[in-house]
């Protein structure tokens, strides 16, 4: 299902501008590509309306899904063979996803509730909330608020932050080898984890070194908070 619309204080202008908004569907080599774009002639003036394209798609579980979007919203749930999202100025909501996932976002917000598989996340000037997650995770963040909440069965999670505020909530710490480190920042933990080790401008915390499943977080010029379960 696809819906194209234009918004302007004058309905006649919106109706006229809507003629410039086009959509395309290309099928080649087993791949289906959907896109929307603005098509202007040499004498046409720049449209004054705000355009909106809404897609509602259902895809088979064993398919690859690639999404690229700017200035909008993305909602996705369910299992895919491979999921790839590249977004700017977007709010992204992902629920109960499975498979291989690669997600990149700039100047937006990423909310994930329920994920299982191999997941790579890269955020820039974006906030991230990750809840109820299982599998292997590689996360890179630059300048944002990061919340990791209620992991289920994590084998390995590595997070490299830069100028980020990182919070870990409802973490069953006895299940994981935990390695926290921040440069030019602070680590906030409860007394049961001891006192952070301080070496020059770096604070570190090591906990449960014998466990196989691990959570490793490093940060630059930002804080790390591990709340008591």
Short mmCIF file of C-alpha atoms in Angstrom, two decimals:
data_model
loop_
_atom_site.label_atom_id
_atom_site.label_comp_id
_atom_site.label_asym_id
_atom_site.label_seq_id
_atom_site.Cartn_x
_atom_site.Cartn_y
_atom_site.Cartn_z
CA UNK A 1 0.00 0.00 0.00
CA UNK A 2 1.41 3.40 -1.00
CA UNK A 3 0.01 6.88 -0.41
CA UNK A 4 1.48 10.16 -1.73
CA UNK A 5 0.26 13.49 -0.37
CA UNK A 6 1.09 17.22 -0.34
CA UNK A 7 0.28 19.75 2.36
CA UNK A 8 -0.11 23.51 1.86
CA UNK A 9 -2.37 26.23 3.41
CA UNK A 10 -3.99 26.57 -0.02
CA UNK A 11 -5.51 23.30 -1.21
CA UNK A 12 -5.20 24.29 -4.86
CA UNK A 13 -1.45 24.75 -4.46
CA UNK A 14 -1.13 21.40 -2.71
CA UNK A 15 -3.10 19.69 -5.48
CA UNK A 16 -0.94 21.30 -8.15
CA UNK A 17 2.34 20.50 -6.38
CA UNK A 18 1.29 16.87 -5.88
CA UNK A 19 1.72 16.38 -9.63
CA UNK A 20 5.47 16.80 -9.14
CA UNK A 21 5.73 13.94 -6.61
CA UNK A 22 6.33 10.67 -8.40
CA UNK A 23 6.77 7.07 -7.35
CA UNK A 24 8.59 4.23 -9.03
CA UNK A 25 8.64 0.45 -8.74
CA UNK A 26 11.49 -1.50 -10.33
CA UNK A 27 11.86 -5.28 -10.37
CA UNK A 28 15.17 -6.79 -11.46
CA UNK A 29 17.13 -9.93 -10.62
CA UNK A 30 14.71 -10.95 -7.90
CA UNK A 31 14.85 -7.53 -6.23
CA UNK A 32 11.95 -5.13 -5.81
CA UNK A 33 12.80 -1.43 -5.45
CA UNK A 34 10.30 1.22 -4.38
CA UNK A 35 11.16 4.92 -4.44
CA UNK A 36 9.61 8.35 -4.52
CA UNK A 37 11.07 11.51 -6.03
CA UNK A 38 10.26 15.02 -7.27
CA UNK A 39 10.26 15.56 -11.03
CA UNK A 40 10.42 19.17 -12.30
CA UNK A 41 10.60 20.52 -15.81
CA UNK A 42 13.01 23.28 -16.81
CA UNK A 43 10.34 25.98 -16.41
CA UNK A 44 8.73 24.60 -13.25
CA UNK A 45 9.15 26.46 -9.99
CA UNK A 46 10.22 24.78 -6.79
CA UNK A 47 7.11 23.30 -5.06
CA UNK A 48 5.92 25.13 -1.95
CA UNK A 49 4.14 22.17 -0.39
CA UNK A 50 5.39 19.65 2.14
CA UNK A 51 5.35 16.20 0.60
CA UNK A 52 4.68 12.89 2.32
CA UNK A 53 5.04 9.34 1.05
CA UNK A 54 3.63 6.48 3.13
CA UNK A 55 4.43 2.85 2.41
CA UNK A 56 2.86 -0.16 4.15
CA UNK A 57 4.64 -3.36 3.13
CA UNK A 58 4.40 -7.05 4.01
CA UNK A 59 7.38 -9.16 3.05
CA UNK A 60 8.29 -12.86 3.40
CA UNK A 61 10.35 -13.82 6.45
CA UNK A 62 13.33 -15.04 4.41
CA UNK A 63 13.68 -11.78 2.45
CA UNK A 64 16.28 -9.03 2.62
CA UNK A 65 14.86 -5.60 3.44
CA UNK A 66 16.75 -2.36 2.80
CA UNK A 67 15.28 0.99 3.84
CA UNK A 68 16.70 4.45 3.17
CA UNK A 69 14.77 7.46 4.44
CA UNK A 70 15.13 11.13 5.35
CA UNK A 71 12.80 13.34 7.41
CA UNK A 72 10.21 10.73 8.32
CA UNK A 73 9.29 7.71 10.40
CA UNK A 74 10.13 4.04 10.05
CA UNK A 75 8.18 1.21 11.71
CA UNK A 76 9.17 -2.43 11.30
CA UNK A 77 8.40 -5.68 13.08
CA UNK A 78 9.01 -9.34 12.37
CA UNK A 79 11.73 -11.59 11.00
CA UNK A 80 13.89 -10.90 7.96
CA UNK A 81 16.92 -12.65 6.54
CA UNK A 82 18.78 -9.35 6.51
CA UNK A 83 17.59 -5.90 7.54
CA UNK A 84 19.43 -2.72 6.53
CA UNK A 85 18.29 0.78 7.53
CA UNK A 86 20.03 4.05 6.70
CA UNK A 87 18.15 7.11 7.95
CA UNK A 88 18.57 10.84 8.64
CA UNK A 89 16.24 13.02 10.70
CA UNK A 90 13.97 10.03 11.33
CA UNK A 91 12.22 8.31 14.21
CA UNK A 92 12.79 4.57 13.92
CA UNK A 93 10.71 2.02 15.86
CA UNK A 94 11.60 -1.67 15.59
CA UNK A 95 9.70 -4.38 17.44
CA UNK A 96 10.37 -8.12 17.79
CA UNK A 97 12.86 -8.32 14.94
CA UNK A 98 15.03 -11.34 14.12
CA UNK A 99 17.92 -11.98 11.77
CA UNK A 100 20.95 -9.99 10.68
CA UNK A 101 20.37 -6.26 11.17
CA UNK A 102 22.46 -3.22 10.28
CA UNK A 103 21.07 0.15 11.33
CA UNK A 104 22.55 3.60 10.80
CA UNK A 105 20.89 6.84 11.86
CA UNK A 106 21.85 10.52 12.01
CA UNK A 107 19.98 13.31 13.81
CA UNK A 108 17.15 11.01 14.82
CA UNK A 109 15.82 8.57 17.39
CA UNK A 110 16.08 4.79 17.39
CA UNK A 111 13.85 2.64 19.60
CA UNK A 112 14.20 -1.14 19.55
CA UNK A 113 12.03 -3.39 21.73
CA UNK A 114 12.73 -7.06 21.16
CA UNK A 115 15.60 -8.07 18.88
CA UNK A 116 17.34 -11.41 18.32
CA UNK A 117 20.29 -12.15 16.08
CA UNK A 118 23.43 -10.39 14.90
CA UNK A 119 22.92 -6.63 15.13
CA UNK A 120 25.12 -3.70 14.15
CA UNK A 121 24.08 -0.17 15.13
CA UNK A 122 25.69 3.17 14.32
CA UNK A 123 24.17 6.40 15.63
CA UNK A 124 25.29 9.99 15.16
CA UNK A 125 23.65 12.78 17.16
CA UNK A 126 20.79 10.39 17.85
CA UNK A 127 19.21 8.82 20.92
CA UNK A 128 19.05 5.03 21.22
CA UNK A 129 16.84 2.86 23.43
CA UNK A 130 17.50 -0.89 23.20
CA UNK A 131 15.22 -3.22 25.18
CA UNK A 132 14.74 -6.98 25.48
CA UNK A 133 17.66 -7.91 23.27
CA UNK A 134 19.43 -11.20 22.53
CA UNK A 135 22.37 -12.23 20.39
CA UNK A 136 25.54 -10.42 19.31
CA UNK A 137 25.73 -6.61 19.17
CA UNK A 138 28.23 -4.10 17.84
CA UNK A 139 27.25 -0.50 18.59
CA UNK A 140 28.98 2.79 17.76
CA UNK A 141 27.51 6.03 19.05
CA UNK A 142 28.45 9.67 18.72
CA UNK A 143 26.76 12.34 20.80
CA UNK A 144 23.48 11.00 22.14
CA UNK A 145 21.59 9.43 25.02
CA UNK A 146 21.94 5.64 25.04
CA UNK A 147 19.80 3.30 27.14
CA UNK A 148 20.33 -0.47 27.30
CA UNK A 149 17.46 -2.11 29.15
CA UNK A 150 16.64 -5.72 30.11
CA UNK A 151 18.94 -7.92 28.03
CA UNK A 152 17.69 -11.48 27.59
CA UNK A 153 20.34 -13.82 26.19
CA UNK A 154 23.24 -11.68 25.03
CA UNK A 155 26.34 -13.55 23.89
CA UNK A 156 28.45 -10.48 23.30
CA UNK A 157 27.78 -6.75 23.29
CA UNK A 158 30.40 -4.16 22.41
CA UNK A 159 29.57 -0.46 22.56
CA UNK A 160 31.99 2.29 21.60
CA UNK A 161 30.68 5.72 22.54
CA UNK A 162 31.93 9.24 21.95
CA UNK A 163 30.40 12.17 23.84
CA UNK A 164 27.48 9.90 24.78
CA UNK A 165 25.49 9.46 27.98
CA UNK A 166 25.20 5.69 28.43
CA UNK A 167 22.78 4.08 30.89
CA UNK A 168 22.39 0.38 31.66
CA UNK A 169 19.11 -0.56 33.34
CA UNK A 170 17.67 -3.83 34.64
CA UNK A 171 20.86 -5.70 33.80
CA UNK A 172 21.19 -9.21 35.33
CA UNK A 173 24.84 -8.51 36.08
CA UNK A 174 25.62 -11.98 37.48
CA UNK A 175 25.15 -13.45 33.99
CA UNK A 176 27.73 -11.26 32.26
CA UNK A 177 31.37 -10.35 32.26
CA UNK A 178 31.20 -6.56 32.45
CA UNK A 179 33.93 -4.18 31.30
CA UNK A 180 33.20 -0.45 31.53
CA UNK A 181 35.64 2.30 30.63
CA UNK A 182 35.35 6.04 30.05
CA UNK A 183 37.93 8.67 29.22
CA UNK A 184 37.21 12.21 30.51
CA UNK A 185 33.95 10.99 32.03
CA UNK A 186 32.56 9.25 35.10
CA UNK A 187 31.20 5.79 35.89
CA UNK A 188 28.24 5.64 38.28
CA UNK A 189 27.65 2.24 39.92
CA UNK A 190 26.22 0.83 43.14
CA UNK A 191 28.58 -0.21 45.95
CA UNK A 192 28.20 -3.94 45.18
CA UNK A 193 30.38 -3.43 42.10
CA UNK A 194 33.12 -1.77 44.10
CA UNK A 195 34.80 1.50 43.24
CA UNK A 196 35.83 2.44 39.69
CA UNK A 197 39.55 2.18 39.02
CA UNK A 198 41.00 5.60 38.16
CA UNK A 199 44.10 5.99 36.00
CA UNK A 200 44.74 9.61 34.99
CA UNK A 201 41.64 10.67 33.02
CA UNK A 202 40.20 7.17 32.71
CA UNK A 203 37.74 5.31 34.95
CA UNK A 204 37.24 1.55 34.64
CA UNK A 205 35.07 -1.18 36.14
CA UNK A 206 35.64 -4.95 35.77
CA UNK A 207 33.06 -7.43 37.07
CA UNK A 208 32.49 -11.20 36.73
CA UNK A 209 35.63 -11.81 34.69
CA UNK A 210 34.97 -15.58 34.61
CA UNK A 211 31.68 -15.36 32.71
CA UNK A 212 31.65 -16.15 28.96
CA UNK A 213 28.87 -13.76 27.89
CA UNK A 214 30.16 -10.20 27.96
CA UNK A 215 29.12 -6.56 27.93
CA UNK A 216 31.96 -4.20 27.04
CA UNK A 217 31.39 -0.46 26.93
CA UNK A 218 33.89 2.30 26.26
CA UNK A 219 33.11 6.01 26.16
CA UNK A 220 34.95 9.25 25.47
CA UNK A 221 33.98 12.51 27.15
CA UNK A 222 30.79 10.97 28.51
CA UNK A 223 29.39 9.12 31.51
CA UNK A 224 28.36 5.50 32.05
CA UNK A 225 25.68 4.56 34.58
CA UNK A 226 25.01 0.97 35.67
CA UNK A 227 21.86 0.80 37.78
CA UNK A 228 21.32 -1.89 40.39
CA UNK A 229 18.82 -4.57 39.32
#
